[in-house]
Amino acid sequence: MFNGAVMDYMKQALSLAKLASGQVSPNPAVGAIVVKDGEIVGQGYTQPPGSWHAEIVALRQAADKARGGVLYVTLEPCCHYGRTPPCAEAIAAAGISEVHLAMTDPNPLVCGKGTDKLDRQGIRVYVGEYEQEAREINESYLKFVTTGLPFVTAKFAISLDGKIATKTGDSKWISGEESRRYVHYLRYTSDAVMAGVNTVLADDPRLTCRCSGTGGTVKKQPLRVIVDAQGRTPPTAQVFNKPGNVILAVGKSVKAKTKEAFAQAGAELLELPAEEGMVDLTSLLRSLSERQITSVLVEGGGSVLGSLFDNKLVDKVIAFIAPIVIGGTEAKTAVAGKGVDRVAEALRLERIHVERFGDDIMLSGYVKR
């Protein structure tokens, strides 16, 4: 068991790690704290790729006070040369006497090697404080380095009777203002935001992050990905407006004139195999991973979400449930696709979290494999 002070320091390190969420991909979001004689003398979190890791920021701030101190860090320190020198070497050189890790790093370049290096330097290492919380902060990174695919979150807002729009297609607004504000934070912490062409045609969304949740300016907009097998997205759609970049995932049968119009609108075209009016989403996710995209927030519509669920590509679900009843057999539901034949075959969630945003209820959970 770890004592209360140790847990409090690790909790602070986790809070620091969250400040880097979504802004440092494909690197993990890490927080670190240096403690000497019961006082925090250095702290930091991962900087953008190519800059300092969390441990280095904390050690530089601590300077000479780091010698004989204790380091609390949310992920195993790296031990290899990449764009920056190994953090494990810097920790030893700074004279740290003890290191507490929330979890080891499954990256084959690091996995267990960082802790071994510290141990060989005579540094005591403890592992496992708030491990589950640390894993959730870096859930996208963990999937990316172990599978080569991005972490996929399906997000939707529904009425009490499970509708995302009325029979006429009207959907503004099902969720309340507080829920919509939180969605901007979800975009802020995601590498990419994905939507289908029907969502673009119905709502003309921007899909940008317009509040960072940190009180500062949004420096990094998520990549916007539109799934459009037949090339029906209007070149005048708001999604093409700056800031940020747009990828249009289209089928190979789209005409050259249409492709040229998309290019002039500022979109990058990604031609993929398509079947039954839907591009191959597995191929799309693989293409995104090749661009170092580790997390994708999917905001609809029903056809895209249905295809993702049918192909078992969803990792997490976030549903905002509004206290309204829409009704109508023709009103749209959040998830289309083929679905299942029996309730026993239905996808189930685990590690459920429920939170209230104004009058709405947000339910989130992880797909049970």
Short mmCIF file of C-alpha atoms in Angstrom, two decimals:
data_model
loop_
_atom_site.label_atom_id
_atom_site.label_comp_id
_atom_site.label_asym_id
_atom_site.label_seq_id
_atom_site.Cartn_x
_atom_site.Cartn_y
_atom_site.Cartn_z
CA MET A 1 0.00 0.00 0.00
CA PHE A 2 1.13 3.54 -0.75
CA ASN A 3 0.75 6.22 1.92
CA GLY A 4 -1.50 9.26 1.55
CA ALA A 5 1.27 11.72 0.69
CA VAL A 6 2.54 9.49 -2.12
CA MET A 7 -0.97 9.19 -3.56
CA ASP A 8 -1.53 12.95 -3.36
CA TYR A 9 1.67 13.66 -5.30
CA MET A 10 0.74 11.16 -7.99
CA LYS A 11 -2.72 12.66 -8.20
CA GLN A 12 -1.15 16.05 -8.89
CA ALA A 13 1.07 14.48 -11.55
CA LEU A 14 -2.05 13.05 -13.22
CA SER A 15 -3.65 16.50 -13.22
CA LEU A 16 -0.58 17.85 -14.99
CA ALA A 17 -0.74 15.05 -17.57
CA LYS A 18 -4.29 16.05 -18.49
CA LEU A 19 -2.98 19.47 -19.55
CA ALA A 20 -1.12 17.76 -22.38
CA SER A 21 -4.05 15.59 -23.52
CA GLY A 22 -4.65 15.84 -27.25
CA GLN A 23 -1.83 18.31 -27.79
CA VAL A 24 1.28 16.12 -27.92
CA SER A 25 0.38 13.17 -30.17
CA PRO A 26 1.75 10.77 -31.09
CA ASN A 27 3.61 11.08 -27.78
CA PRO A 28 1.84 10.18 -24.52
CA ALA A 29 0.49 12.88 -22.21
CA VAL A 30 2.64 12.66 -19.08
CA GLY A 31 2.84 14.63 -15.84
CA ALA A 32 5.81 14.70 -13.45
CA ILE A 33 6.55 16.16 -10.01
CA VAL A 34 9.84 16.36 -8.10
CA VAL A 35 9.54 16.37 -4.29
CA LYS A 36 12.36 17.18 -1.85
CA ASP A 37 11.85 17.15 1.94
CA GLY A 38 8.08 17.19 1.56
CA GLU A 39 8.09 20.17 -0.82
CA ILE A 40 7.33 20.20 -4.55
CA VAL A 41 10.43 21.71 -6.15
CA GLY A 42 9.69 20.94 -9.81
CA GLN A 43 6.74 20.01 -11.96
CA GLY A 44 5.90 19.70 -15.63
CA TYR A 45 3.95 17.99 -18.38
CA THR A 46 4.78 16.79 -21.88
CA GLN A 47 5.52 19.55 -24.37
CA PRO A 48 4.71 19.33 -28.12
CA PRO A 49 6.65 16.70 -30.14
CA GLY A 50 10.32 17.52 -30.46
CA SER A 51 10.37 19.47 -27.20
CA TRP A 52 10.87 18.37 -23.59
CA HIS A 53 9.15 15.42 -21.95
CA ALA A 54 7.42 15.92 -18.59
CA GLU A 55 10.31 14.56 -16.53
CA ILE A 56 12.80 16.97 -18.10
CA VAL A 57 10.54 19.98 -17.52
CA ALA A 58 10.20 19.04 -13.83
CA LEU A 59 13.92 18.32 -13.39
CA ARG A 60 14.96 21.59 -15.04
CA GLN A 61 12.62 23.49 -12.73
CA ALA A 62 13.94 21.64 -9.67
CA ALA A 63 17.60 22.18 -10.72
CA ASP A 64 20.00 21.32 -7.84
CA LYS A 65 17.09 20.60 -5.49
CA ALA A 66 16.40 17.43 -7.47
CA ARG A 67 19.44 15.67 -5.93
CA GLY A 68 18.18 13.22 -3.31
CA GLY A 69 14.58 13.99 -4.25
CA VAL A 70 11.65 11.80 -5.29
CA LEU A 71 10.13 11.85 -8.77
CA TYR A 72 6.44 11.08 -9.36
CA VAL A 73 5.62 10.44 -13.01
CA THR A 74 2.49 9.06 -14.68
CA LEU A 75 4.29 6.85 -17.23
CA GLU A 76 7.55 4.91 -17.32
CA PRO A 77 10.41 7.22 -18.41
CA CYS A 78 11.81 6.61 -21.89
CA CYS A 79 15.25 5.03 -22.19
CA HIS A 80 16.00 5.47 -25.89
CA TYR A 81 17.12 8.31 -28.15
CA GLY A 82 14.32 9.78 -30.26
CA ARG A 83 13.77 13.45 -30.95
CA THR A 84 15.00 14.02 -27.37
CA PRO A 85 17.58 12.20 -25.17
CA PRO A 86 16.42 9.45 -22.76
CA CYS A 87 14.58 10.68 -19.69
CA ALA A 88 15.90 7.75 -17.61
CA GLU A 89 19.46 9.02 -18.08
CA ALA A 90 18.46 12.56 -17.10
CA ILE A 91 16.74 11.28 -13.95
CA ALA A 92 19.88 9.42 -12.87
CA ALA A 93 22.13 12.37 -13.72
CA ALA A 94 19.94 14.69 -11.63
CA GLY A 95 20.52 12.55 -8.54
CA ILE A 96 16.92 11.44 -8.01
CA SER A 97 16.86 8.75 -5.32
CA GLU A 98 13.37 7.33 -5.80
CA VAL A 99 10.86 7.16 -8.65
CA HIS A 100 7.13 6.42 -8.45
CA LEU A 101 5.42 5.38 -11.72
CA ALA A 102 1.70 5.16 -12.26
CA MET A 103 2.26 2.57 -14.99
CA THR A 104 4.83 1.01 -17.29
CA ASP A 105 4.94 1.98 -20.97
CA PRO A 106 3.81 -0.79 -23.39
CA ASN A 107 5.82 0.79 -26.20
CA PRO A 108 8.35 -1.96 -27.18
CA LEU A 109 11.11 0.67 -27.14
CA VAL A 110 10.47 1.32 -23.46
CA CYS A 111 8.44 -1.50 -21.88
CA GLY A 112 10.29 -2.40 -18.65
CA LYS A 113 13.60 -1.09 -19.97
CA GLY A 114 13.14 2.33 -18.43
CA THR A 115 12.55 0.91 -14.96
CA ASP A 116 15.48 -1.51 -15.40
CA LYS A 117 17.78 1.37 -16.28
CA LEU A 118 16.73 3.30 -13.18
CA ASP A 119 17.16 0.21 -11.03
CA ARG A 120 20.69 -0.36 -12.34
CA GLN A 121 21.52 3.19 -11.29
CA GLY A 122 20.53 2.36 -7.72
CA ILE A 123 17.25 4.29 -7.90
CA ARG A 124 14.31 2.76 -6.04
CA VAL A 125 11.30 2.30 -8.34
CA TYR A 126 7.66 1.82 -7.34
CA VAL A 127 4.91 1.07 -9.86
CA GLY A 128 1.10 1.13 -9.79
CA GLU A 129 -0.18 4.26 -8.05
CA TYR A 130 -3.41 5.35 -9.80
CA GLU A 131 -2.64 3.02 -12.69
CA GLN A 132 -6.21 2.92 -14.04
CA GLU A 133 -6.45 6.72 -14.09
CA ALA A 134 -3.11 6.91 -15.88
CA ARG A 135 -4.27 4.37 -18.47
CA GLU A 136 -7.42 6.37 -19.21
CA ILE A 137 -5.46 9.58 -19.75
CA ASN A 138 -3.33 7.80 -22.33
CA GLU A 139 -5.92 5.36 -23.71
CA SER A 140 -5.32 6.60 -27.26
CA TYR A 141 -1.55 6.30 -27.03
CA LEU A 142 -1.80 2.83 -25.49
CA LYS A 143 -3.98 1.50 -28.30
CA PHE A 144 -1.84 3.17 -30.96
CA VAL A 145 1.48 1.68 -29.77
CA THR A 146 0.01 -1.80 -29.20
CA THR A 147 -2.21 -2.16 -32.29
CA GLY A 148 -1.11 0.50 -34.77
CA LEU A 149 -4.67 1.86 -34.94
CA PRO A 150 -6.21 5.02 -33.48
CA PHE A 151 -8.55 4.95 -30.48
CA VAL A 152 -12.14 5.51 -31.69
CA THR A 153 -14.76 7.29 -29.58
CA ALA A 154 -18.37 7.34 -30.77
CA LYS A 155 -20.15 10.47 -29.55
CA PHE A 156 -23.83 11.30 -30.03
CA ALA A 157 -26.68 13.24 -28.41
CA ILE A 158 -30.10 11.59 -28.19
CA SER A 159 -33.56 12.21 -26.83
CA LEU A 160 -35.07 9.97 -24.17
CA ASP A 161 -36.57 7.85 -26.94
CA GLY A 162 -33.22 7.47 -28.71
CA LYS A 163 -33.65 9.96 -31.56
CA ILE A 164 -30.93 12.25 -32.96
CA ALA A 165 -33.30 14.27 -35.15
CA THR A 166 -36.97 14.67 -35.95
CA LYS A 167 -38.62 13.07 -39.00
CA THR A 168 -37.86 16.29 -40.93
CA GLY A 169 -34.15 16.06 -40.04
CA ASP A 170 -34.14 18.92 -37.53
CA SER A 171 -31.58 18.31 -34.78
CA LYS A 172 -30.77 21.73 -33.28
CA TRP A 173 -30.46 21.44 -30.45
CA ILE A 174 -31.07 18.10 -28.76
CA SER A 175 -28.36 18.55 -26.15
CA GLY A 176 -28.03 21.64 -23.99
CA GLU A 177 -25.38 24.36 -23.98
CA GLU A 178 -23.28 22.77 -21.21
CA SER A 179 -23.12 19.47 -23.10
CA ARG A 180 -22.13 21.21 -26.33
CA ARG A 181 -19.41 23.09 -24.48
CA TYR A 182 -18.00 19.80 -23.21
CA VAL A 183 -17.98 18.44 -26.77
CA HIS A 184 -15.54 21.22 -27.65
CA TYR A 185 -13.27 19.91 -24.90
CA LEU A 186 -13.57 16.41 -26.39
CA ARG A 187 -12.47 17.84 -29.74
CA TYR A 188 -9.59 19.64 -28.02
CA THR A 189 -8.29 16.34 -26.65
CA SER A 190 -8.72 14.44 -29.95
CA ASP A 191 -6.36 14.23 -32.91
CA ALA A 192 -9.20 13.98 -35.41
CA VAL A 193 -12.96 14.58 -35.58
CA MET A 194 -14.93 12.42 -38.03
CA ALA A 195 -18.41 12.84 -39.49
CA GLY A 196 -20.37 11.46 -42.42
CA VAL A 197 -21.59 13.41 -45.43
CA ASN A 198 -25.22 13.23 -44.25
CA THR A 199 -24.26 15.11 -41.09
CA VAL A 200 -22.56 17.77 -43.22
CA LEU A 201 -25.62 18.09 -45.48
CA ALA A 202 -28.06 18.27 -42.56
CA ASP A 203 -26.16 20.47 -40.08
CA ASP A 204 -23.30 22.13 -42.00
CA PRO A 205 -21.03 21.83 -38.91
CA ARG A 206 -17.59 23.37 -38.55
CA LEU A 207 -16.24 20.50 -36.39
CA THR A 208 -13.60 22.80 -34.92
CA CYS A 209 -12.68 23.27 -31.28
CA ARG A 210 -13.84 26.67 -30.11
CA CYS A 211 -13.03 26.46 -26.40
CA SER A 212 -9.90 24.78 -25.07
CA GLY A 213 -11.07 24.12 -21.54
CA THR A 214 -7.80 25.60 -20.28
CA GLY A 215 -8.60 29.28 -20.63
CA GLY A 216 -6.08 29.76 -23.42
CA THR A 217 -6.07 29.91 -27.20
CA VAL A 218 -6.56 26.66 -29.10
CA LYS A 219 -3.17 26.13 -30.72
CA LYS A 220 -3.91 22.80 -32.35
CA GLN A 221 -7.18 22.11 -34.15
CA PRO A 222 -8.18 18.47 -34.66
CA LEU A 223 -7.96 17.10 -38.18
CA ARG A 224 -11.48 17.06 -39.67
CA VAL A 225 -12.36 13.87 -41.55
CA ILE A 226 -15.48 13.66 -43.71
CA VAL A 227 -16.65 10.23 -44.86
CA ASP A 228 -18.21 10.74 -48.29
CA ALA A 229 -18.10 7.74 -50.61
CA GLN A 230 -19.93 9.45 -53.49
CA GLY A 231 -18.47 12.96 -53.17
CA ARG A 232 -21.70 14.73 -52.18
CA THR A 233 -20.16 17.28 -49.78
CA PRO A 234 -20.79 20.85 -51.03
CA PRO A 235 -17.48 22.68 -51.68
CA THR A 236 -19.07 25.64 -49.84
CA ALA A 237 -19.58 23.66 -46.61
CA GLN A 238 -18.33 25.30 -43.41
CA VAL A 239 -16.14 22.29 -42.65
CA PHE A 240 -13.67 23.53 -45.28
CA ASN A 241 -13.20 26.85 -43.49
CA LYS A 242 -10.03 27.51 -41.49
CA PRO A 243 -8.56 26.96 -38.96
CA GLY A 244 -7.39 23.37 -39.25
CA ASN A 245 -7.10 20.81 -42.03
CA VAL A 246 -9.69 18.62 -43.71
CA ILE A 247 -9.49 15.13 -45.21
CA LEU A 248 -12.30 13.97 -47.47
CA ALA A 249 -12.50 10.17 -47.56
CA VAL A 250 -14.12 9.35 -50.91
CA GLY A 251 -14.74 6.30 -53.04
CA LYS A 252 -12.59 5.68 -56.10
CA SER A 253 -15.55 6.26 -58.45
CA VAL A 254 -15.83 9.99 -57.64
CA LYS A 255 -15.45 12.07 -60.80
CA ALA A 256 -12.29 14.06 -61.47
CA LYS A 257 -14.24 17.34 -61.68
CA THR A 258 -15.67 16.76 -58.19
CA LYS A 259 -12.24 15.92 -56.80
CA GLU A 260 -10.85 19.14 -58.27
CA ALA A 261 -13.62 21.17 -56.60
CA PHE A 262 -12.77 19.59 -53.24
CA ALA A 263 -9.07 20.34 -53.72
CA GLN A 264 -9.86 23.97 -54.52
CA ALA A 265 -11.95 24.11 -51.32
CA GLY A 266 -8.80 23.17 -49.40
CA ALA A 267 -9.48 19.50 -48.68
CA GLU A 268 -7.01 16.66 -48.95
CA LEU A 269 -8.58 13.73 -50.80
CA LEU A 270 -8.17 10.18 -49.59
CA GLU A 271 -9.49 7.64 -52.10
CA LEU A 272 -10.56 4.35 -50.52
CA PRO A 273 -12.47 1.21 -51.48
CA ALA A 274 -16.23 1.69 -51.04
CA GLU A 275 -19.14 -0.72 -50.83
CA GLU A 276 -22.87 -0.07 -50.44
CA GLY A 277 -22.29 3.68 -50.27
CA MET A 278 -19.74 3.53 -47.43
CA VAL A 279 -15.96 3.77 -47.66
CA ASP A 280 -13.91 1.05 -46.00
CA LEU A 281 -13.57 2.47 -42.48
CA THR A 282 -10.86 0.01 -41.46
CA SER A 283 -8.72 1.27 -44.34
CA LEU A 284 -9.54 4.83 -43.36
CA LEU A 285 -8.40 4.28 -39.77
CA ARG A 286 -5.19 2.64 -40.98
CA SER A 287 -4.51 5.63 -43.23
CA LEU A 288 -5.06 7.98 -40.31
CA SER A 289 -2.66 5.99 -38.13
CA GLU A 290 0.01 6.37 -40.81
CA ARG A 291 -0.40 10.12 -40.28
CA GLN A 292 0.27 9.65 -36.55
CA ILE A 293 -3.40 10.14 -35.64
CA THR A 294 -3.88 8.31 -32.34
CA SER A 295 -7.46 9.31 -31.47
CA VAL A 296 -10.63 9.86 -33.50
CA LEU A 297 -13.83 11.41 -32.14
CA VAL A 298 -16.74 10.31 -34.36
CA GLU A 299 -19.70 12.69 -34.25
CA GLY A 300 -22.09 10.91 -36.63
CA GLY A 301 -24.16 10.28 -38.45
CA GLY A 302 -25.98 7.03 -38.05
CA SER A 303 -24.52 5.35 -41.15
CA VAL A 304 -20.90 6.02 -40.15
CA LEU A 305 -21.50 5.02 -36.53
CA GLY A 306 -23.41 1.93 -37.63
CA SER A 307 -20.57 0.80 -39.90
CA LEU A 308 -18.01 1.38 -37.15
CA PHE A 309 -20.03 -0.65 -34.64
CA ASP A 310 -20.77 -3.40 -37.17
CA ASN A 311 -17.04 -3.75 -37.86
CA LYS A 312 -16.11 -3.62 -34.14
CA LEU A 313 -13.99 -0.51 -34.58
CA VAL A 314 -15.38 1.51 -31.65
CA ASP A 315 -13.44 1.62 -28.37
CA LYS A 316 -15.49 4.06 -26.30
CA VAL A 317 -19.00 5.52 -26.34
CA ILE A 318 -20.05 8.95 -25.05
CA ALA A 319 -23.80 9.57 -25.18
CA PHE A 320 -25.55 12.75 -24.10
CA ILE A 321 -29.16 12.01 -23.15
CA ALA A 322 -31.53 14.98 -23.21
CA PRO A 323 -34.82 15.03 -21.23
CA ILE A 324 -36.99 15.36 -24.34
CA VAL A 325 -39.19 12.96 -26.33
CA ILE A 326 -39.23 13.34 -30.13
CA GLY A 327 -41.21 10.33 -31.33
CA GLY A 328 -41.94 9.34 -34.90
CA THR A 329 -41.13 6.09 -36.67
CA GLU A 330 -39.22 8.02 -39.34
CA ALA A 331 -37.11 10.02 -36.87
CA LYS A 332 -33.43 9.11 -37.06
CA THR A 333 -31.55 7.09 -34.47
CA ALA A 334 -27.90 7.48 -33.51
CA VAL A 335 -26.62 4.15 -34.83
CA ALA A 336 -27.77 2.62 -38.11
CA GLY A 337 -25.89 -0.11 -39.96
CA LYS A 338 -26.82 -3.80 -39.86
CA GLY A 339 -27.04 -4.15 -36.09
CA VAL A 340 -27.54 -7.50 -34.36
CA ASP A 341 -30.27 -10.14 -34.56
CA ARG A 342 -30.52 -10.90 -30.86
CA VAL A 343 -30.28 -8.74 -27.74
CA ALA A 344 -27.74 -11.21 -26.36
CA GLU A 345 -25.43 -10.19 -29.22
CA ALA A 346 -25.70 -6.48 -28.44
CA LEU A 347 -22.53 -4.54 -27.79
CA ARG A 348 -22.08 -3.89 -24.08
CA LEU A 349 -20.14 -1.22 -22.23
CA GLU A 350 -18.05 -1.53 -19.10
CA ARG A 351 -16.39 0.95 -16.74
CA ILE A 352 -19.47 3.13 -16.97
CA HIS A 353 -19.28 6.79 -15.95
CA VAL A 354 -22.33 9.03 -15.54
CA GLU A 355 -22.18 12.80 -15.27
CA ARG A 356 -24.69 15.61 -15.47
CA PHE A 357 -24.37 18.61 -17.79
CA GLY A 358 -27.21 21.03 -17.12
CA ASP A 359 -30.40 19.05 -17.75
CA ASP A 360 -28.56 16.42 -19.81
CA ILE A 361 -27.04 13.17 -18.62
CA MET A 362 -23.74 12.05 -20.13
CA LEU A 363 -23.09 8.31 -20.06
CA SER A 364 -19.70 7.06 -21.16
CA GLY A 365 -18.13 3.63 -21.18
CA TYR A 366 -15.70 1.32 -22.91
CA VAL A 367 -16.72 -1.37 -25.37
CA LYS A 368 -16.54 -4.76 -23.74
CA ARG A 369 -14.56 -7.12 -25.98
#
